[in-house]
Tab-separated table of C-alpha atoms in Angstrom:
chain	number	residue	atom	x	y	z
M	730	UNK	CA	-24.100	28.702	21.876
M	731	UNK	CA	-24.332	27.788	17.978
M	732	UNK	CA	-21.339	25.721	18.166
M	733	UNK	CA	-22.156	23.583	21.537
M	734	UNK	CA	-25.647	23.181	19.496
M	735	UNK	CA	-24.183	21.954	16.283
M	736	UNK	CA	-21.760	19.396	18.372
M	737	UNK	CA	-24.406	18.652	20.563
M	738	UNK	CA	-26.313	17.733	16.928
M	739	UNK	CA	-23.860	15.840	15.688
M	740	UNK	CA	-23.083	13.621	18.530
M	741	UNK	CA	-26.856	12.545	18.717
M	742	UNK	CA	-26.911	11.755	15.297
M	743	UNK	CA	-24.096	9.680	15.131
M	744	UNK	CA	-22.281	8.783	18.389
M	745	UNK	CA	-18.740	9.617	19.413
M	746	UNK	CA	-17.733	5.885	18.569
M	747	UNK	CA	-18.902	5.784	14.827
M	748	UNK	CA	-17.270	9.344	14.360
M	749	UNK	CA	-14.185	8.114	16.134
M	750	UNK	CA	-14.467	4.913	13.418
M	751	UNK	CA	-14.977	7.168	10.238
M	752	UNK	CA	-12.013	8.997	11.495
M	753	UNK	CA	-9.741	5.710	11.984
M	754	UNK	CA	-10.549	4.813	9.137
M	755	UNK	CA	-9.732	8.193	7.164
M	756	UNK	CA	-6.646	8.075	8.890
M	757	UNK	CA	-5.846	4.771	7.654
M	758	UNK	CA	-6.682	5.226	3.902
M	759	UNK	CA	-5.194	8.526	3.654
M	760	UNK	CA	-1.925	7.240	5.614
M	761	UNK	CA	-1.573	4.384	3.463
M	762	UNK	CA	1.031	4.215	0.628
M	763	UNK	CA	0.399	3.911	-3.123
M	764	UNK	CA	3.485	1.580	-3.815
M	765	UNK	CA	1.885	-1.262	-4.068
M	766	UNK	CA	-1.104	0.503	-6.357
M	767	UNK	CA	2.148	1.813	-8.637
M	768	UNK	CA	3.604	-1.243	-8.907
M	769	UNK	CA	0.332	-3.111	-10.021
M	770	UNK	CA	-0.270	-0.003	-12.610
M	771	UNK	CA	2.895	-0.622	-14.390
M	772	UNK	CA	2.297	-4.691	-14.284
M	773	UNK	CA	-1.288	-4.478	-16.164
M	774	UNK	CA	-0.059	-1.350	-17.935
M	775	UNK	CA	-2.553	1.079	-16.851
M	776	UNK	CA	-3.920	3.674	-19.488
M	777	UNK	CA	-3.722	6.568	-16.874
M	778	UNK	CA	-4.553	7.080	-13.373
M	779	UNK	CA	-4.700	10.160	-10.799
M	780	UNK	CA	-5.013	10.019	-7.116
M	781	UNK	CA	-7.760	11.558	-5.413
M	782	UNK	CA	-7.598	14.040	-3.190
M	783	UNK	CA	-8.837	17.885	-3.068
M	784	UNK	CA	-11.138	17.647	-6.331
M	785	UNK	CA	-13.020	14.633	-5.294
M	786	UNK	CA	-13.107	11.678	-7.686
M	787	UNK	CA	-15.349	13.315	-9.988
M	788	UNK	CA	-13.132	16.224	-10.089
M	789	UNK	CA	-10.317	14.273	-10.836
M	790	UNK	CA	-11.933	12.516	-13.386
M	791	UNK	CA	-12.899	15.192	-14.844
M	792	UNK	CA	-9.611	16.466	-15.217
M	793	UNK	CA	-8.575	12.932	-16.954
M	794	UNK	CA	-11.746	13.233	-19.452
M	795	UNK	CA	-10.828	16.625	-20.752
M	796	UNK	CA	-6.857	15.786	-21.110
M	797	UNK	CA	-7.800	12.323	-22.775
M	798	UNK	CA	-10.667	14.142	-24.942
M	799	UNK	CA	-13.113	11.098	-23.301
M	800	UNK	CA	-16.168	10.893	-21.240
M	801	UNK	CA	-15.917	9.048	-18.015
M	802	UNK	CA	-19.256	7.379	-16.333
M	803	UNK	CA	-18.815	6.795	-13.026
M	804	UNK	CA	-21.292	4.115	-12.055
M	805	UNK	CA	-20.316	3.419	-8.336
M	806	UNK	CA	-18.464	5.078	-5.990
M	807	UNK	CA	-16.771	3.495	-2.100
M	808	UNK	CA	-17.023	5.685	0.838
M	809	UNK	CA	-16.150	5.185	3.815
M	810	UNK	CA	-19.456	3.592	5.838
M	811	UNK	CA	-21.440	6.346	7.619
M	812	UNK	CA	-19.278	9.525	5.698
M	813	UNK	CA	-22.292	9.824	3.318
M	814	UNK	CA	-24.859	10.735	6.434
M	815	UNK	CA	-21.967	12.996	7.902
M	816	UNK	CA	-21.445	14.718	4.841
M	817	UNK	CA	-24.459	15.600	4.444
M	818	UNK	CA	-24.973	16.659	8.284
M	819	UNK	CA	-22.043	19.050	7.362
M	820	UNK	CA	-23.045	20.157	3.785
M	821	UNK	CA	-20.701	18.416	1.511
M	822	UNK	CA	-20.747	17.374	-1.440
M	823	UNK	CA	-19.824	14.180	-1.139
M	824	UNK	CA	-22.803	12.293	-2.844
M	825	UNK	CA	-22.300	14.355	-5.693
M	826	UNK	CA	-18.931	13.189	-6.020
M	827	UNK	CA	-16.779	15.710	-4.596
M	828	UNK	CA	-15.514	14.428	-1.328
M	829	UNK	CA	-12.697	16.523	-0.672
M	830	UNK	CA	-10.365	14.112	0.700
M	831	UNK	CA	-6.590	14.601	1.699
M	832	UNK	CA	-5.891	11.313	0.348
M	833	UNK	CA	-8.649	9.235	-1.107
M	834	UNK	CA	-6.491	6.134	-3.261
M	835	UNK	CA	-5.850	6.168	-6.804
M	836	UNK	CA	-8.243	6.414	-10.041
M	837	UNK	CA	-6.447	4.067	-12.828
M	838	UNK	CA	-7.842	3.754	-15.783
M	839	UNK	CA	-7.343	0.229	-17.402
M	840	UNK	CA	-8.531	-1.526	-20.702
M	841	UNK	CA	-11.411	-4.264	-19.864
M	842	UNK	CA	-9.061	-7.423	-19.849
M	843	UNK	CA	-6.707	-5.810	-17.329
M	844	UNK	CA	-8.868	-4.876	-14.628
M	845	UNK	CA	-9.335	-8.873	-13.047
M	846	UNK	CA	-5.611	-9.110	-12.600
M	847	UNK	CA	-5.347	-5.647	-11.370
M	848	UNK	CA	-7.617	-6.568	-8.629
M	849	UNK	CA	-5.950	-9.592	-7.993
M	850	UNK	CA	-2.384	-8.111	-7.499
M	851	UNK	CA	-4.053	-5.810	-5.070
M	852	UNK	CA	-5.553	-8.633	-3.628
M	853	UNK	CA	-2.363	-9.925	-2.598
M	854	UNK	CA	-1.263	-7.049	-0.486
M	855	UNK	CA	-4.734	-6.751	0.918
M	856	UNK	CA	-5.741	-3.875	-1.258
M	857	UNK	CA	-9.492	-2.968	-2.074
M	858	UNK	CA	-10.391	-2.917	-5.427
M	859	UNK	CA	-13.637	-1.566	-7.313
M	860	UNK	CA	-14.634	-1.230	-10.723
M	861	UNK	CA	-16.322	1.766	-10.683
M	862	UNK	CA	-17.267	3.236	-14.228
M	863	UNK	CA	-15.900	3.610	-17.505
M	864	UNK	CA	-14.624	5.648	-20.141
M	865	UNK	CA	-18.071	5.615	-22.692
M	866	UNK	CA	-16.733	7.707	-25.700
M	867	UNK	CA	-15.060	9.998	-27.604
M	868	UNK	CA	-16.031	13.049	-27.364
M	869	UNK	CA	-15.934	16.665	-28.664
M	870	UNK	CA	-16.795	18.307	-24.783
M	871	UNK	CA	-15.515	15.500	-22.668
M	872	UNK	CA	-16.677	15.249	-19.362
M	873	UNK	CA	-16.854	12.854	-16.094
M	874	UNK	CA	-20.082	11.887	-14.407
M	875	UNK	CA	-22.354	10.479	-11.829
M	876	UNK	CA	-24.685	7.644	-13.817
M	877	UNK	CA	-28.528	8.261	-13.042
M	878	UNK	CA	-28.269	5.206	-10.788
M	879	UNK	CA	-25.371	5.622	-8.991
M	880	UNK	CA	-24.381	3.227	-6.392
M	881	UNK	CA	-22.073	4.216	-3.633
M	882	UNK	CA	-20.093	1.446	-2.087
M	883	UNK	CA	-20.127	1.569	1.881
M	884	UNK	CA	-17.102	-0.047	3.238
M	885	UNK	CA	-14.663	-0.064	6.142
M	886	UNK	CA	-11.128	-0.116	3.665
M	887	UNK	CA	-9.282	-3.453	5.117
């Protein structure tokens, strides 16, 4: 049977524990509320922000680059450690920047001297914190992308 096969697959390749640990995980981040992220936004005075959820961050950047006529690098992205393996396993997109998650945080956009206490406010409700690109330009066909040397961030999300 095809699907016995593709479980069988999967559960060789990565063990019932490490997909039961991506999936705690997922659970956790998606389950946990933005309050805190809101209230830091409107401390630092954040530019703009989206949370990220069926688009992917690169589809919700995108969506912030053409209403804000801008073009957004993305030069590193956090996953969840192990999701980039599985994705692939399953055929997402994932490393191209379209994780299709349910809940994936927030995407604020800050200016340059706000980001440090950002992160620290976040800090102080135990709340990861990555800069992850930037807004490079003006532009007359704005877009969001993946830079050429795109690093992706493997981390457990305290």
């Amino acid at each position: 049977d095809l699907k016995d096969d593709k479980r069988d697959a999967l559960l060789e390749q990565f063990g019932e524990a490490e997909l039961v640990r991506m999936q705690e995980v997922a659970v956790r981040v998606m389950t946990h509320s933005n309050l805190e992220v809101a209230r830091s936004m409107r401390a630092v005075g954040a530019h703009a922000a989206t949370d990220v959820t069926g688009f992917g961050l690169l589809g919700h950047a995108q969506n912030v680059a053409v209403l804000s006529g801008v073009d957004i690098r993305m030069r590193r992205v956090p996953v969840i450690r192990g999701t980039l393996e599985l994705a692939r396993f399953f055929g997402h997109r994932l490393a191209q920047g379209y994780g299709a998650e349910t809940a994936g945080g927030m995407l604020v956009f800050l200016s340059q001297d706000s980001g440090e206490r950002f992160a620290a406010l976040l800090e102080e409700h135990g709340l990861p914190c990555w800069t992850i690109g930037e807004v490079t330009q003006q532009s007359a066909a704005p877009r969001a992308y993946l830079a050429d040397d795109v690093q992706f961030i493997e981390t457990e999300f305290p």
